[in-house]
Amino acid sequence: MGSWFEPAEVGADAPLRLFLFPHAGSGGAIYRNWDGLLTPDFAQQIVSLPGREKRFGEDAFMEIEPLVDALYDALLDELDDRPYAFFGHCLGAQLAYRVAVCLRRDGERGPILIGASGWSPEGFQQATYEQSQMPEPDLIEWMKTLGSFPEEVYGDPQVMQMIIPALRADLAVVSTYVDDAAEVDIPLVSYSGKQDPLMSPGAMVAWQTRTTEYLGNSEFTGDHFYIDNPDHAVAVTADLTRHLVRRLAPA
């Protein structure tokens, strides 16, 4: 079994660990340029899910509860005494929230902050299992409406052979999610795309009922993958850094 985190080890000097959760159908590509955007004080680790990239040969999860449970166990094995934080986009935000719910349920030390992008527990167009089984041409057309990948990716059969199975599995995972209105006593800040076709207008406000300290939403021009825009990535990471530095200050 491959490592759940990339890199598998981080330096001991950074005062904070930041776990980055990927979106559906993806590995950590969305975060690969964040090293140059975030302060070196944050030891970044991208969450690596089975069924893609270095874990391509492993079976991907098809239901959300077993995936959250496995990720939760892996995180507990990984943590040290340092404070840590979560950031996730789309499925990544959903997983970060559910892992945080498990941590609080079991009385474990939670993250000092959750950054949630492109997903809300209410007002988000949840995928159905039928969508995960769409014929490949239809699935690709749906991906294009979200702005999921650069246009050249769709013309590369080898790349698509890696992406499609992971996306189908992740959509199946999302389809099994049942909201229980769980609240976490962890500060949460959110980010969204103004033209995101998967989000109802104002959907991010739903986070107010899921955290004891909601730090608000920053909205950007663009679709579901607004965060791929380099300028938006700079703005998101700058705002995330601001909140994390403020949380670290008392320590």
Short mmCIF file of N, CA, C and O in Angstrom, two decimals, residues 121-171:
data_model
loop_
_atom_site.label_atom_id
_atom_site.label_comp_id
_atom_site.label_asym_id
_atom_site.label_seq_id
_atom_site.Cartn_x
_atom_site.Cartn_y
_atom_site.Cartn_z
N PRO A 121 -21.85 21.86 2.40
CA PRO A 121 -22.71 20.75 2.82
C PRO A 121 -24.17 20.92 2.40
O PRO A 121 -24.94 19.97 2.47
N GLU A 122 -24.54 22.10 1.96
CA GLU A 122 -25.88 22.34 1.42
C GLU A 122 -25.74 23.20 0.17
O GLU A 122 -24.84 24.03 0.07
N GLY A 123 -26.62 22.99 -0.78
CA GLY A 123 -26.60 23.81 -1.99
C GLY A 123 -25.58 23.38 -3.01
O GLY A 123 -25.32 24.10 -3.99
N PHE A 124 -25.00 22.18 -2.83
CA PHE A 124 -24.05 21.63 -3.80
C PHE A 124 -24.75 20.52 -4.57
O PHE A 124 -25.44 19.68 -3.98
N GLN A 125 -24.56 20.50 -5.88
CA GLN A 125 -25.19 19.49 -6.73
C GLN A 125 -24.46 18.15 -6.59
O GLN A 125 -23.46 17.90 -7.26
N GLN A 126 -24.96 17.31 -5.70
CA GLN A 126 -24.30 16.05 -5.42
C GLN A 126 -24.41 15.09 -6.60
O GLN A 126 -25.47 14.93 -7.19
N ALA A 127 -23.30 14.45 -6.93
CA ALA A 127 -23.29 13.48 -8.02
C ALA A 127 -24.12 12.26 -7.65
O ALA A 127 -24.27 11.92 -6.47
N THR A 128 -24.68 11.63 -8.65
CA THR A 128 -25.42 10.38 -8.45
C THR A 128 -24.57 9.21 -8.93
O THR A 128 -23.61 9.39 -9.70
N TYR A 129 -24.92 8.02 -8.48
CA TYR A 129 -24.18 6.84 -8.93
C TYR A 129 -24.32 6.69 -10.45
O TYR A 129 -23.38 6.29 -11.14
N GLU A 130 -25.49 7.05 -10.98
CA GLU A 130 -25.71 6.95 -12.43
C GLU A 130 -24.72 7.84 -13.19
O GLU A 130 -24.23 7.46 -14.26
N GLN A 131 -24.42 9.00 -12.64
CA GLN A 131 -23.42 9.87 -13.28
C GLN A 131 -22.05 9.22 -13.33
O GLN A 131 -21.31 9.37 -14.30
N SER A 132 -21.72 8.49 -12.28
CA SER A 132 -20.40 7.83 -12.25
C SER A 132 -20.28 6.77 -13.32
O SER A 132 -19.17 6.38 -13.69
N GLN A 133 -21.43 6.29 -13.82
CA GLN A 133 -21.43 5.22 -14.83
C GLN A 133 -21.75 5.73 -16.23
O GLN A 133 -22.02 4.94 -17.14
N MET A 134 -21.74 7.03 -16.42
CA MET A 134 -22.04 7.59 -17.74
C MET A 134 -21.09 7.04 -18.80
O MET A 134 -19.92 6.78 -18.50
N PRO A 135 -21.56 6.88 -20.03
CA PRO A 135 -20.64 6.53 -21.11
C PRO A 135 -19.49 7.54 -21.17
O PRO A 135 -19.69 8.73 -20.88
N GLU A 136 -18.32 7.07 -21.54
CA GLU A 136 -17.14 7.93 -21.48
C GLU A 136 -17.31 9.25 -22.24
O GLU A 136 -16.92 10.31 -21.71
N PRO A 137 -17.86 9.26 -23.46
CA PRO A 137 -18.02 10.56 -24.15
C PRO A 137 -18.88 11.54 -23.35
O PRO A 137 -18.57 12.74 -23.30
N ASP A 138 -19.94 11.03 -22.73
CA ASP A 138 -20.80 11.91 -21.93
C ASP A 138 -20.07 12.40 -20.68
O ASP A 138 -20.21 13.57 -20.27
N LEU A 139 -19.29 11.51 -20.07
CA LEU A 139 -18.54 11.89 -18.87
C LEU A 139 -17.52 12.98 -19.21
O LEU A 139 -17.34 13.94 -18.46
N ILE A 140 -16.86 12.83 -20.34
CA ILE A 140 -15.86 13.82 -20.76
C ILE A 140 -16.52 15.17 -21.03
O ILE A 140 -15.99 16.22 -20.63
N GLU A 141 -17.67 15.16 -21.68
CA GLU A 141 -18.37 16.42 -21.93
C GLU A 141 -18.78 17.09 -20.63
O GLU A 141 -18.70 18.31 -20.50
N TRP A 142 -19.21 16.29 -19.67
CA TRP A 142 -19.57 16.84 -18.36
C TRP A 142 -18.35 17.44 -17.68
O TRP A 142 -18.42 18.53 -17.09
N MET A 143 -17.21 16.76 -17.76
CA MET A 143 -15.96 17.28 -17.19
C MET A 143 -15.62 18.64 -17.80
O MET A 143 -15.21 19.57 -17.10
N LYS A 144 -15.83 18.77 -19.10
CA LYS A 144 -15.49 20.02 -19.79
C LYS A 144 -16.36 21.18 -19.30
O LYS A 144 -15.89 22.33 -19.23
N THR A 145 -17.61 20.89 -18.93
CA THR A 145 -18.48 21.97 -18.45
C THR A 145 -18.00 22.53 -17.12
O THR A 145 -18.32 23.67 -16.77
N LEU A 146 -17.22 21.74 -16.39
CA LEU A 146 -16.71 22.19 -15.09
C LEU A 146 -15.35 22.86 -15.21
O LEU A 146 -14.86 23.46 -14.25
N GLY A 147 -14.71 22.74 -16.38
CA GLY A 147 -13.36 23.27 -16.54
C GLY A 147 -12.34 22.43 -15.82
O GLY A 147 -11.33 22.95 -15.33
N SER A 148 -12.58 21.11 -15.74
CA SER A 148 -11.77 20.25 -14.88
C SER A 148 -10.30 20.18 -15.26
O SER A 148 -9.43 20.20 -14.39
N PHE A 149 -10.00 20.06 -16.55
CA PHE A 149 -8.63 19.84 -16.98
C PHE A 149 -8.35 20.70 -18.21
O PHE A 149 -9.26 21.07 -18.95
N PRO A 150 -7.06 21.01 -18.47
CA PRO A 150 -6.70 21.73 -19.69
C PRO A 150 -7.17 20.97 -20.94
O PRO A 150 -7.21 19.73 -20.94
N GLU A 151 -7.50 21.68 -21.99
CA GLU A 151 -8.07 21.08 -23.20
C GLU A 151 -7.19 19.98 -23.79
O GLU A 151 -7.69 18.96 -24.27
N GLU A 152 -5.86 20.16 -23.70
CA GLU A 152 -4.97 19.17 -24.30
C GLU A 152 -5.05 17.81 -23.61
O GLU A 152 -4.72 16.78 -24.21
N VAL A 153 -5.49 17.80 -22.36
CA VAL A 153 -5.59 16.53 -21.62
C VAL A 153 -6.60 15.60 -22.29
O VAL A 153 -6.39 14.38 -22.38
N TYR A 154 -7.70 16.16 -22.78
CA TYR A 154 -8.76 15.34 -23.36
C TYR A 154 -8.32 14.65 -24.65
O TYR A 154 -8.92 13.64 -25.04
N GLY A 155 -7.29 15.15 -25.30
CA GLY A 155 -6.79 14.53 -26.52
C GLY A 155 -5.69 13.53 -26.29
O GLY A 155 -5.13 12.99 -27.24
N ASP A 156 -5.37 13.26 -25.02
CA ASP A 156 -4.30 12.31 -24.70
C ASP A 156 -4.92 11.05 -24.11
O ASP A 156 -5.29 11.01 -22.94
N PRO A 157 -5.04 9.98 -24.93
CA PRO A 157 -5.71 8.75 -24.46
C PRO A 157 -5.06 8.14 -23.22
O PRO A 157 -5.76 7.63 -22.34
N GLN A 158 -3.73 8.21 -23.12
CA GLN A 158 -3.05 7.63 -21.97
C GLN A 158 -3.41 8.35 -20.68
O GLN A 158 -3.66 7.72 -19.64
N VAL A 159 -3.45 9.67 -20.75
CA VAL A 159 -3.82 10.45 -19.57
C VAL A 159 -5.26 10.17 -19.19
O VAL A 159 -5.59 9.99 -18.01
N MET A 160 -6.14 10.12 -20.19
CA MET A 160 -7.56 9.89 -19.91
C MET A 160 -7.79 8.51 -19.30
O MET A 160 -8.67 8.33 -18.46
N GLN A 161 -6.98 7.53 -19.69
CA GLN A 161 -7.11 6.18 -19.12
C GLN A 161 -6.77 6.17 -17.63
O GLN A 161 -7.20 5.28 -16.89
N MET A 162 -6.02 7.15 -17.18
CA MET A 162 -5.70 7.26 -15.75
C MET A 162 -6.75 8.09 -15.00
O MET A 162 -7.08 7.80 -13.87
N ILE A 163 -7.28 9.12 -15.68
CA ILE A 163 -8.21 10.03 -15.02
C ILE A 163 -9.60 9.43 -14.87
O ILE A 163 -10.22 9.52 -13.80
N ILE A 164 -10.11 8.83 -15.94
CA ILE A 164 -11.51 8.38 -15.97
C ILE A 164 -11.84 7.39 -14.85
O ILE A 164 -12.84 7.57 -14.13
N PRO A 165 -11.03 6.33 -14.61
CA PRO A 165 -11.39 5.40 -13.53
C PRO A 165 -11.42 6.08 -12.16
O PRO A 165 -12.31 5.79 -11.33
N ALA A 166 -10.46 6.98 -11.90
CA ALA A 166 -10.44 7.68 -10.61
C ALA A 166 -11.66 8.59 -10.48
O ALA A 166 -12.27 8.68 -9.41
N LEU A 167 -12.04 9.25 -11.56
CA LEU A 167 -13.20 10.13 -11.51
C LEU A 167 -14.48 9.33 -11.28
O LEU A 167 -15.33 9.72 -10.47
N ARG A 168 -14.62 8.20 -11.97
CA ARG A 168 -15.81 7.36 -11.76
C ARG A 168 -15.90 6.91 -10.30
O ARG A 168 -16.98 6.95 -9.69
N ALA A 169 -14.78 6.48 -9.75
CA ALA A 169 -14.78 6.03 -8.35
C ALA A 169 -15.15 7.17 -7.41
O ALA A 169 -15.96 7.00 -6.48
N ASP A 170 -14.59 8.35 -7.65
CA ASP A 170 -14.85 9.49 -6.76
C ASP A 170 -16.30 9.97 -6.86
O ASP A 170 -16.89 10.38 -5.86
N LEU A 171 -16.86 9.93 -8.07
CA LEU A 171 -18.27 10.29 -8.19
C LEU A 171 -19.16 9.28 -7.46
O LEU A 171 -20.17 9.64 -6.86
#
